[in-house]
Amino acid sequence: MKSIKEICSKLKPLQGDFKSQLDVLFSSIERHEQDLQKIMAEERDLSISIVGVVKSGKSSLVNALLFDGEDVLPHAATPMTAALTYMRYTPDKNCRAEIEFFTDKEWNKIEDSAGEYERIYAEVAEKLRQEDELAARRGDRRREVTRDRVIRKSGSRLTEECVAAKELVDAAQKNQLDVRQYLKPKDEAGASQVISAPTPRELAKKLQEYVGTNGRFTPIVCSTTIYLNDKRLDGYEIVDTPGTNDPVLFRGKRTEQSLGSTDVVVLVSAASAFFQNADLEFLSNLLPQKGIKNFLLVASQYDRAVGEMENEIDGSLEPQERLIETALAVEEKLEVSYRKRISDIARIAIKADGNDERWAKLVAAQPICVSALAYSLSRRWKKLSNSDKDELALLNNLIQGFTFPDAEMLRQFSKIGQVQEKLDDIKGAKKLILDSRVADSEKGFREQLSKRLKELCECVKARATTLETNDVATLREKLSKQKKALKAGEAEILSVFDDFIADAKIAFMEVLGAMRDAKNTYTKLNVRTEPENKEVTHDRGAGFLWHRSLFGTRYETRIRTIRTRYASTYDAINQVEAYVNESRRELTSAIMRVTDRNLLRKNLTTALLGMLERFANNETDLTLLKAQLTSAIGKIDIPDIDFGSLDYTREITDAFEGGEVKNKDVDALEGLQREAIYRVLSDLEKKIAKKRSEIEQSISKAGATFVSDLITDLSADSERDINDLRDKENVLKHMKTYLQLVQHALAEL
């Protein structure tokens, strides 16, 4: 079988007329060739990649699987502190880490993005100051120009990449880091820094300078390779990725490149917000494209989901039975939710390309629920630190009345063993996986390439048909009709965008309404009242019976029953965290509903076809129309909501040290819980307002320029075709040759 590069090399004559399509095609082939070289390397390790959004529990899972729950692999506090990390075996006694910094060229682009942030920020801040000045002249109160106001006003202009770049540059300056001293040229090979230590724990301490939240070199670290004398890694490579939603562009590209040569993917998603947009996009696009068939789905932080669902289980069951039933209910809920969402995506994809083979495994996959926290505590059961004890208390409060009796039950609850068993099975099949990996990668890429070539084929046919059936006068007349039709129907096109905005408003208002209603449920503290017998001394009085005091009979002791109110601080914390997680789920669901680009494309296509039929007798090439729509929809930026990592329970943990409070403290605890819930709701309202503003600005901008952009593209294509008509015979020969080349390439695939 001929190589893909050899097949497509014959398409180079098309670059003069179809440059953009050919540039994308050849660059993708180049990346595929690089992937194949890594995959085909002799005696290579089996590569296992841990993938998921930032803060989904990837590092905790790796620590549980490889390091008995010890925090050897640093946790990323934010997307900016995450770095691509490789873990490999070394026979050397000492551990070591090779740290790679950004190249000078990459840092230049990061600084450019940070500069763009500063330019937009200054421009918007000045505009706000001018608005406030006008308001002050009218007698209104002058408002402070805060960072939140500026960012909210900026909307989608301040992209995630700009914000991330600004944070990296600011962090480097704060650390007084002479960045240029450490960056290396793009073509320089080898690590930027190498550190070593006798044990993984000591290496982890040294790594804090490079990947820790406050590490001096953290802002400029792109990737880290850790070598450990651990036989479990012999023959294998573990890759901990920054996250499928990494806003740092160059790390994101390197992550995607590393996945091109990986063999197995462990996709980690938090159970309380299982499978967000980034996870679904990764599953449905990148895995099939890279030909990766071996993967595990892990629902992390599963203990939190159990705590959230406890109230939905029969309260008459014994505590341990309730724990089991709740755990099973969580597993079933996650599996049903995953199956529905991935099936919907698969159905659409299969309808588009007719290929259902690659989706079979994804649809049949079963998520494994795990709690890395429970596993870590089980391993440290006999030497729990104070923070460990606090975390154990939280787990013991998942089910009212239940306490984990020993390390073994914690270990079983963690389900880490299930992931270890699955990975052991995969490792056992190493040779089979490696042998089939080249074929899988080749097959996946050929499918993607086939789509691109078919689209190219349609473009060539459309160009040829236009030249064969038109003359200059006809083309000019068609363009004139198309322009008039688009202008005449511009309001109809804008209404499609307006409807999209209106639907977004409704969806977010529904979320806000639901969360306002739900707050009452999460502000109710579970309070129990228990009778308590207490001795009370009663003064019977002196009077004429003063002699009683002499003989000890003036005072008497009685037993009174006092009712004492009790409440759990951990219950209050769980209620607040459950409300936060419920908010995240609702927001994620709303985002998915209002960012359906396929629906927007479908509605625009319907509106355009109807309009052109009425005003231009359908004299528009549908291939061009589809290309323009795809381009226009692709320009609309609707980022996911980042709910942030604020700790809404800090006031509770600061005010109450113990796990249980009583009497007056119950009211104080309930008040703090209520305040925390209201802060969550307040933040939710702000984020929904910001998201609505971003969507309105983004969609309005796209709608405002859509018709003019389409007219510009139609005019450019028409002028090109008119020029081609001057040499019609030769151009048609070229188009015929091009078509044969593309069709031949398709046949050879």
Short mmCIF file of C-alpha atoms in Angstrom, two decimals, residues 14-424:
data_model
loop_
_atom_site.label_atom_id
_atom_site.label_comp_id
_atom_site.label_asym_id
_atom_site.label_seq_id
_atom_site.Cartn_x
_atom_site.Cartn_y
_atom_site.Cartn_z
CA LEU A 14 -3.57 22.30 -7.17
CA GLN A 15 -1.81 24.67 -4.76
CA GLY A 16 -2.00 27.60 -7.15
CA ASP A 17 -5.81 27.48 -7.31
CA PHE A 18 -6.71 25.81 -3.99
CA LYS A 19 -3.90 26.98 -1.73
CA SER A 20 -5.76 27.14 1.59
CA GLN A 21 -7.17 23.62 1.27
CA LEU A 22 -3.82 22.17 0.19
CA ASP A 23 -1.89 23.94 2.97
CA VAL A 24 -4.17 22.40 5.61
CA LEU A 25 -3.97 19.00 3.94
CA PHE A 26 -0.15 18.89 3.69
CA SER A 27 0.40 20.19 7.24
CA SER A 28 -1.90 17.47 8.60
CA ILE A 29 0.02 14.85 6.62
CA GLU A 30 3.29 16.14 8.07
CA ARG A 31 1.96 15.79 11.62
CA HIS A 32 0.69 12.30 10.82
CA GLU A 33 4.11 11.27 9.51
CA GLN A 34 5.71 12.49 12.76
CA ASP A 35 3.18 10.49 14.78
CA LEU A 36 3.93 7.37 12.76
CA GLN A 37 7.68 7.71 13.33
CA LYS A 38 7.11 7.67 17.10
CA ILE A 39 4.61 4.83 16.92
CA MET A 40 6.91 2.69 14.76
CA ALA A 41 10.02 3.23 16.90
CA GLU A 42 11.59 -0.11 17.83
CA GLU A 43 11.42 -1.31 21.45
CA ARG A 44 9.33 1.68 22.38
CA ASP A 45 7.32 1.96 25.57
CA LEU A 46 3.55 1.64 25.62
CA SER A 47 2.30 5.23 26.00
CA ILE A 48 -0.65 5.80 28.36
CA SER A 49 -2.05 9.36 28.45
CA ILE A 50 -4.14 10.77 31.30
CA VAL A 51 -6.50 13.33 29.79
CA GLY A 52 -9.23 15.62 31.14
CA VAL A 53 -10.11 19.23 31.87
CA VAL A 54 -8.01 21.16 34.39
CA LYS A 55 -8.75 20.23 38.04
CA SER A 56 -10.63 17.06 37.08
CA GLY A 57 -8.41 14.94 39.35
CA LYS A 58 -5.85 13.63 36.82
CA SER A 59 -2.78 14.11 39.05
CA SER A 60 -4.57 12.62 42.07
CA LEU A 61 -5.42 9.55 39.99
CA VAL A 62 -1.81 9.11 38.85
CA ASN A 63 -0.58 9.52 42.44
CA ALA A 64 -3.05 6.83 43.55
CA LEU A 65 -2.12 4.44 40.73
CA LEU A 66 1.66 4.84 40.89
CA PHE A 67 2.63 6.30 44.25
CA ASP A 68 0.24 4.69 46.78
CA GLY A 69 -1.66 7.96 47.12
CA GLU A 70 1.36 10.10 47.99
CA ASP A 71 1.37 13.56 46.34
CA VAL A 72 4.44 12.97 44.20
CA LEU A 73 2.94 14.49 41.06
CA PRO A 74 2.13 18.18 41.70
CA HIS A 75 -1.49 19.28 41.39
CA ALA A 76 -2.30 22.15 39.05
CA ALA A 77 -4.11 24.91 40.94
CA THR A 78 -5.12 26.73 37.74
CA PRO A 79 -4.83 26.16 33.98
CA MET A 80 -1.75 28.39 34.05
CA THR A 81 0.16 26.13 36.48
CA ALA A 82 -0.46 22.94 34.51
CA ALA A 83 2.33 21.39 32.45
CA LEU A 84 2.63 18.38 30.16
CA THR A 85 4.33 15.68 32.27
CA TYR A 86 5.90 12.42 31.08
CA MET A 87 6.75 9.64 33.58
CA ARG A 88 9.25 7.01 32.48
CA TYR A 89 11.30 4.21 34.00
CA THR A 90 15.01 4.49 34.74
CA PRO A 91 17.31 1.77 36.15
CA ASP A 92 19.30 4.51 37.91
CA LYS A 93 19.06 4.58 41.67
CA ASN A 94 18.23 8.29 41.80
CA CYS A 95 15.08 9.87 40.37
CA ARG A 96 15.41 12.81 38.03
CA ALA A 97 13.29 15.33 36.17
CA GLU A 98 14.06 17.00 32.86
CA ILE A 99 12.24 20.34 32.60
CA GLU A 100 11.60 21.97 29.24
CA PHE A 101 10.92 25.69 29.09
CA PHE A 102 9.09 27.49 26.31
CA THR A 103 11.26 28.40 23.34
CA ASP A 104 12.14 32.05 22.77
CA LYS A 105 9.78 32.14 19.79
CA GLU A 106 6.90 30.72 21.87
CA TRP A 107 7.52 33.21 24.68
CA ASN A 108 7.54 36.06 22.15
CA LYS A 109 4.02 35.04 21.11
CA ILE A 110 2.95 34.75 24.74
CA GLU A 111 4.21 38.29 25.34
CA ASP A 112 2.38 39.46 22.20
CA SER A 113 -0.88 37.96 23.54
CA ALA A 114 -0.26 39.57 26.93
CA GLY A 115 0.34 42.88 25.13
CA GLU A 116 -2.96 42.42 23.29
CA TYR A 117 -4.63 41.91 26.67
CA GLU A 118 -3.12 45.14 28.01
CA ARG A 119 -4.10 47.09 24.89
CA ILE A 120 -7.73 45.93 25.01
CA TYR A 121 -7.87 46.39 28.79
CA ALA A 122 -6.55 49.98 28.60
CA GLU A 123 -8.91 50.82 25.74
CA VAL A 124 -11.99 49.48 27.57
CA ALA A 125 -10.92 51.04 30.90
CA GLU A 126 -10.59 54.45 29.21
CA LYS A 127 -14.02 54.04 27.61
CA LEU A 128 -15.52 53.25 31.02
CA ARG A 129 -13.82 56.30 32.55
CA GLN A 130 -15.30 58.51 29.81
CA GLU A 131 -18.76 57.01 30.36
CA ASP A 132 -18.44 57.57 34.11
CA GLU A 133 -17.34 61.16 33.52
CA LEU A 134 -20.45 61.82 31.43
CA ALA A 135 -22.60 60.14 34.07
CA ALA A 136 -21.02 62.29 36.80
CA ARG A 137 -21.85 65.44 34.84
CA ARG A 138 -25.48 64.31 34.79
CA GLY A 139 -25.33 64.01 38.55
CA ASP A 140 -24.97 60.22 38.76
CA ARG A 141 -22.61 58.64 41.25
CA ARG A 142 -19.11 58.04 39.88
CA ARG A 143 -18.21 54.33 39.88
CA GLU A 144 -14.78 52.82 40.38
CA VAL A 145 -13.24 51.34 37.22
CA THR A 146 -12.48 47.85 38.59
CA ARG A 147 -10.88 44.90 36.84
CA ASP A 148 -14.20 43.00 36.92
CA ARG A 149 -15.98 45.89 35.21
CA VAL A 150 -13.33 46.14 32.51
CA ILE A 151 -13.33 42.39 31.81
CA ARG A 152 -17.12 42.26 31.76
CA LYS A 153 -17.24 45.22 29.36
CA SER A 154 -14.54 43.64 27.15
CA GLY A 155 -16.70 40.56 26.57
CA SER A 156 -15.27 38.10 24.05
CA ARG A 157 -12.48 40.49 22.98
CA LEU A 158 -10.36 39.24 25.88
CA THR A 159 -9.88 35.62 24.85
CA GLU A 160 -8.84 32.86 27.24
CA GLU A 161 -5.48 32.74 25.48
CA CYS A 162 -4.89 36.47 26.13
CA VAL A 163 -5.85 36.12 29.80
CA ALA A 164 -3.61 33.06 30.23
CA ALA A 165 -0.68 34.80 28.53
CA LYS A 166 -1.11 37.87 30.74
CA GLU A 167 -1.09 35.69 33.87
CA LEU A 168 2.08 33.90 32.74
CA VAL A 169 3.91 37.15 31.99
CA ASP A 170 2.74 38.76 35.25
CA ALA A 171 3.82 35.69 37.24
CA ALA A 172 7.28 35.77 35.63
CA GLN A 173 7.64 39.45 36.52
CA LYS A 174 6.38 38.89 40.06
CA ASN A 175 9.00 36.16 40.50
CA GLN A 176 11.64 38.60 39.18
CA LEU A 177 12.51 36.02 36.54
CA ASP A 178 14.96 36.99 33.82
CA VAL A 179 13.04 34.98 31.26
CA ARG A 180 15.47 35.40 28.34
CA GLN A 181 18.23 33.86 30.44
CA TYR A 182 16.40 30.53 30.52
CA LEU A 183 14.60 30.23 27.18
CA LYS A 184 16.27 28.27 24.42
CA PRO A 185 16.19 28.61 20.62
CA LYS A 186 13.46 26.69 18.83
CA ASP A 187 15.83 24.20 17.21
CA GLU A 188 17.88 23.47 20.33
CA ALA A 189 17.39 19.91 21.59
CA GLY A 190 17.55 18.62 25.16
CA ALA A 191 16.14 19.68 28.51
CA SER A 192 16.32 23.23 29.81
CA GLN A 193 16.95 22.10 33.41
CA VAL A 194 17.70 18.72 35.06
CA ILE A 195 17.14 18.03 38.77
CA SER A 196 17.62 14.79 40.71
CA ALA A 197 16.80 13.32 44.12
CA PRO A 198 17.14 9.94 45.88
CA THR A 199 13.36 9.43 46.30
CA PRO A 200 10.16 10.43 44.44
CA ARG A 201 8.98 12.41 47.49
CA GLU A 202 12.17 14.50 47.57
CA LEU A 203 12.01 14.99 43.81
CA ALA A 204 8.44 16.24 44.21
CA LYS A 205 9.64 18.89 46.67
CA LYS A 206 12.26 20.12 44.22
CA LEU A 207 9.71 20.15 41.39
CA GLN A 208 7.60 22.71 43.25
CA GLU A 209 9.97 25.39 41.93
CA TYR A 210 9.05 24.40 38.38
CA VAL A 211 5.43 23.27 38.44
CA GLY A 212 4.11 24.35 41.84
CA THR A 213 1.45 27.04 42.12
CA ASN A 214 3.99 29.59 43.37
CA GLY A 215 7.06 28.04 41.74
CA ARG A 216 9.66 30.51 40.52
CA PHE A 217 9.97 28.89 37.08
CA THR A 218 6.35 27.71 36.72
CA PRO A 219 5.33 30.46 34.23
CA ILE A 220 7.92 29.38 31.63
CA VAL A 221 7.63 25.57 31.94
CA CYS A 222 6.11 23.84 28.93
CA SER A 223 6.71 20.16 29.81
CA THR A 224 8.44 17.93 32.34
CA THR A 225 9.82 14.39 32.01
CA ILE A 226 10.17 12.46 35.28
CA TYR A 227 12.36 9.33 35.43
CA LEU A 228 11.65 6.94 38.32
CA ASN A 229 13.20 3.67 39.43
CA ASP A 230 9.80 2.00 39.62
CA LYS A 231 9.33 -1.37 37.94
CA ARG A 232 5.66 -0.61 37.34
CA LEU A 233 6.84 1.89 34.71
CA ASP A 234 9.27 -0.49 33.00
CA GLY A 235 8.13 -0.70 29.39
CA TYR A 236 5.48 1.98 29.82
CA GLU A 237 5.20 5.74 29.66
CA ILE A 238 2.57 7.69 31.61
CA VAL A 239 1.66 11.11 30.19
CA ASP A 240 -0.19 13.53 32.47
CA THR A 241 -1.64 16.26 30.23
CA PRO A 242 -2.41 19.87 31.25
CA GLY A 243 -6.06 19.50 30.27
CA THR A 244 -8.31 19.26 27.23
CA ASN A 245 -9.24 22.90 27.87
CA ASP A 246 -5.68 24.25 28.22
CA PRO A 247 -5.81 27.98 27.34
CA VAL A 248 -2.02 28.17 26.82
CA LEU A 249 -1.84 27.68 23.06
CA PHE A 250 1.61 26.08 22.75
CA ARG A 251 1.05 23.57 25.56
CA GLY A 252 -2.29 22.67 23.98
CA LYS A 253 -0.61 22.01 20.64
CA ARG A 254 2.09 19.88 22.28
CA THR A 255 -0.56 17.93 24.14
CA GLU A 256 -2.36 17.23 20.87
CA GLN A 257 0.94 16.21 19.26
CA SER A 258 1.74 13.84 22.14
CA LEU A 259 -1.69 12.23 21.76
CA GLY A 260 -0.89 11.49 18.14
CA SER A 261 1.65 8.89 19.28
CA THR A 262 -0.09 7.64 22.42
CA ASP A 263 -1.51 4.13 22.57
CA VAL A 264 -3.98 4.26 25.45
CA VAL A 265 -6.04 7.16 26.81
CA VAL A 266 -7.47 7.40 30.33
CA LEU A 267 -10.08 10.16 30.14
CA VAL A 268 -10.79 11.64 33.59
CA SER A 269 -13.89 13.72 34.29
CA ALA A 270 -15.22 14.83 37.70
CA ALA A 271 -18.29 12.80 38.67
CA SER A 272 -20.12 15.93 39.86
CA ALA A 273 -19.76 17.57 36.41
CA PHE A 274 -19.32 14.47 34.27
CA PHE A 275 -18.35 15.00 30.64
CA GLN A 276 -18.28 18.70 29.86
CA ASN A 277 -18.01 20.12 26.34
CA ALA A 278 -14.21 19.75 26.19
CA ASP A 279 -14.45 16.06 27.18
CA LEU A 280 -17.13 15.32 24.58
CA GLU A 281 -15.22 17.14 21.86
CA PHE A 282 -12.09 15.16 22.69
CA LEU A 283 -13.95 11.84 22.64
CA SER A 284 -15.90 12.51 19.47
CA ASN A 285 -13.16 14.18 17.42
CA LEU A 286 -9.59 13.59 18.50
CA LEU A 287 -9.76 9.92 19.57
CA PRO A 288 -11.27 8.66 16.28
CA GLN A 289 -9.05 11.01 14.26
CA LYS A 290 -5.88 9.68 15.92
CA GLY A 291 -7.09 6.08 15.57
CA ILE A 292 -6.96 5.44 19.36
CA LYS A 293 -9.09 2.41 20.22
CA ASN A 294 -7.85 1.62 23.73
CA PHE A 295 -9.20 3.94 26.40
CA LEU A 296 -10.75 4.08 29.88
CA LEU A 297 -13.38 6.51 31.14
CA VAL A 298 -12.90 7.49 34.77
CA ALA A 299 -15.40 9.48 36.85
CA SER A 300 -13.16 11.05 39.49
CA GLN A 301 -14.00 12.60 42.89
CA TYR A 302 -16.83 10.14 43.10
CA ASP A 303 -17.16 10.58 46.87
CA ARG A 304 -18.62 14.07 46.33
CA ALA A 305 -21.30 12.73 44.01
CA VAL A 306 -22.23 10.11 46.61
CA GLY A 307 -22.65 12.82 49.25
CA GLU A 308 -24.87 14.84 46.91
CA MET A 309 -27.19 11.91 46.17
CA GLU A 310 -27.59 10.61 49.72
CA ASN A 311 -30.93 12.37 50.27
CA GLU A 312 -32.44 10.56 47.27
CA ILE A 313 -32.01 7.12 48.86
CA ASP A 314 -34.44 5.36 51.23
CA GLY A 315 -33.75 6.74 54.71
CA SER A 316 -34.99 3.60 56.47
CA LEU A 317 -32.00 1.55 55.30
CA GLU A 318 -29.07 0.87 57.58
CA PRO A 319 -26.18 3.37 57.06
CA GLN A 320 -23.90 0.88 55.29
CA GLU A 321 -26.74 -0.29 53.03
CA ARG A 322 -27.50 3.36 52.22
CA LEU A 323 -23.85 3.89 51.25
CA ILE A 324 -23.96 0.90 48.90
CA GLU A 325 -27.30 1.92 47.37
CA THR A 326 -26.16 5.55 46.93
CA ALA A 327 -22.90 4.46 45.29
CA LEU A 328 -24.79 2.21 42.87
CA ALA A 329 -27.25 5.02 42.10
CA VAL A 330 -24.38 7.40 41.28
CA GLU A 331 -22.78 4.84 38.96
CA GLU A 332 -26.06 4.23 37.16
CA LYS A 333 -26.78 7.95 36.81
CA LEU A 334 -23.36 8.66 35.33
CA GLU A 335 -23.55 5.74 32.92
CA VAL A 336 -27.03 6.69 31.68
CA SER A 337 -26.01 10.33 31.26
CA TYR A 338 -22.83 9.41 29.37
CA ARG A 339 -24.59 6.87 27.16
CA LYS A 340 -27.30 9.34 26.14
CA ARG A 341 -24.93 12.16 25.30
CA ILE A 342 -22.35 10.11 23.41
CA SER A 343 -25.13 8.25 21.53
CA ASP A 344 -26.61 11.55 20.34
CA ILE A 345 -23.19 12.68 19.06
CA ALA A 346 -22.52 9.29 17.45
CA ARG A 347 -25.90 9.26 15.71
CA ILE A 348 -25.22 12.66 14.11
CA ALA A 349 -21.68 11.65 13.11
CA ILE A 350 -22.75 8.31 11.63
CA LYS A 351 -25.49 10.05 9.65
CA ALA A 352 -22.87 12.44 8.27
CA ASP A 353 -20.23 9.92 7.21
CA GLY A 354 -21.94 6.53 7.43
CA ASN A 355 -19.09 5.06 9.46
CA ASP A 356 -20.34 3.48 12.70
CA GLU A 357 -17.37 1.15 13.39
CA ARG A 358 -15.23 3.69 15.20
CA TRP A 359 -18.14 4.78 17.40
CA ALA A 360 -19.04 1.31 18.64
CA LYS A 361 -16.46 1.29 21.46
CA LEU A 362 -17.25 4.81 22.56
CA VAL A 363 -20.97 4.09 22.84
CA ALA A 364 -20.38 0.79 24.67
CA ALA A 365 -17.82 2.22 27.14
CA GLN A 366 -18.64 2.11 30.87
CA PRO A 367 -17.24 4.82 33.17
CA ILE A 368 -15.37 3.64 36.29
CA CYS A 369 -16.14 5.71 39.40
CA VAL A 370 -13.12 6.37 41.64
CA SER A 371 -12.17 8.34 44.74
CA ALA A 372 -8.44 9.00 44.83
CA LEU A 373 -8.96 10.69 48.21
CA ALA A 374 -10.43 7.55 49.75
CA TYR A 375 -7.58 5.46 48.36
CA SER A 376 -4.89 7.87 49.63
CA LEU A 377 -6.41 7.86 53.12
CA SER A 378 -6.60 4.07 53.11
CA ARG A 379 -2.87 3.88 52.39
CA ARG A 380 -2.08 6.34 55.22
CA TRP A 381 -4.62 4.89 57.65
CA LYS A 382 -2.08 4.22 60.42
CA LYS A 383 -0.34 7.60 60.16
CA LEU A 384 -3.00 10.17 59.31
CA SER A 385 -1.95 13.82 59.46
CA ASN A 386 -4.29 16.49 60.81
CA SER A 387 -5.38 17.42 57.28
CA ASP A 388 -5.93 13.70 56.55
CA LYS A 389 -8.20 13.47 59.59
CA ASP A 390 -10.22 16.44 58.37
CA GLU A 391 -10.65 14.82 54.97
CA LEU A 392 -11.58 11.49 56.57
CA ALA A 393 -14.21 13.30 58.62
CA LEU A 394 -15.73 14.59 55.36
CA LEU A 395 -15.89 11.06 53.96
CA ASN A 396 -17.40 9.79 57.21
CA ASN A 397 -20.15 12.36 56.81
CA LEU A 398 -21.19 11.29 53.31
CA ILE A 399 -23.93 9.06 54.71
CA GLN A 400 -25.58 10.07 57.97
CA GLY A 401 -24.67 7.61 60.70
CA PHE A 402 -21.98 5.83 58.69
CA THR A 403 -18.27 5.82 59.54
CA PHE A 404 -15.60 3.98 57.57
CA PRO A 405 -14.40 1.35 60.06
CA ASP A 406 -11.04 0.52 58.52
CA ALA A 407 -8.60 1.08 55.66
CA GLU A 408 -9.91 -1.89 53.69
CA MET A 409 -13.42 -0.48 53.34
CA LEU A 410 -11.97 2.87 52.24
CA ARG A 411 -9.86 1.07 49.64
CA GLN A 412 -12.89 -0.83 48.33
CA PHE A 413 -14.97 2.34 48.21
CA SER A 414 -12.23 4.12 46.20
CA LYS A 415 -12.52 1.60 43.32
CA ILE A 416 -8.94 2.43 42.32
CA GLY A 417 -8.42 -1.33 42.10
CA GLN A 418 -10.81 -1.49 39.12
CA VAL A 419 -8.70 1.03 37.19
CA GLN A 420 -5.52 -0.86 38.14
CA GLU A 421 -7.03 -4.11 36.88
CA LYS A 422 -8.04 -2.50 33.58
CA LEU A 423 -4.57 -1.02 33.13
CA ASP A 424 -2.98 -4.37 33.97
#
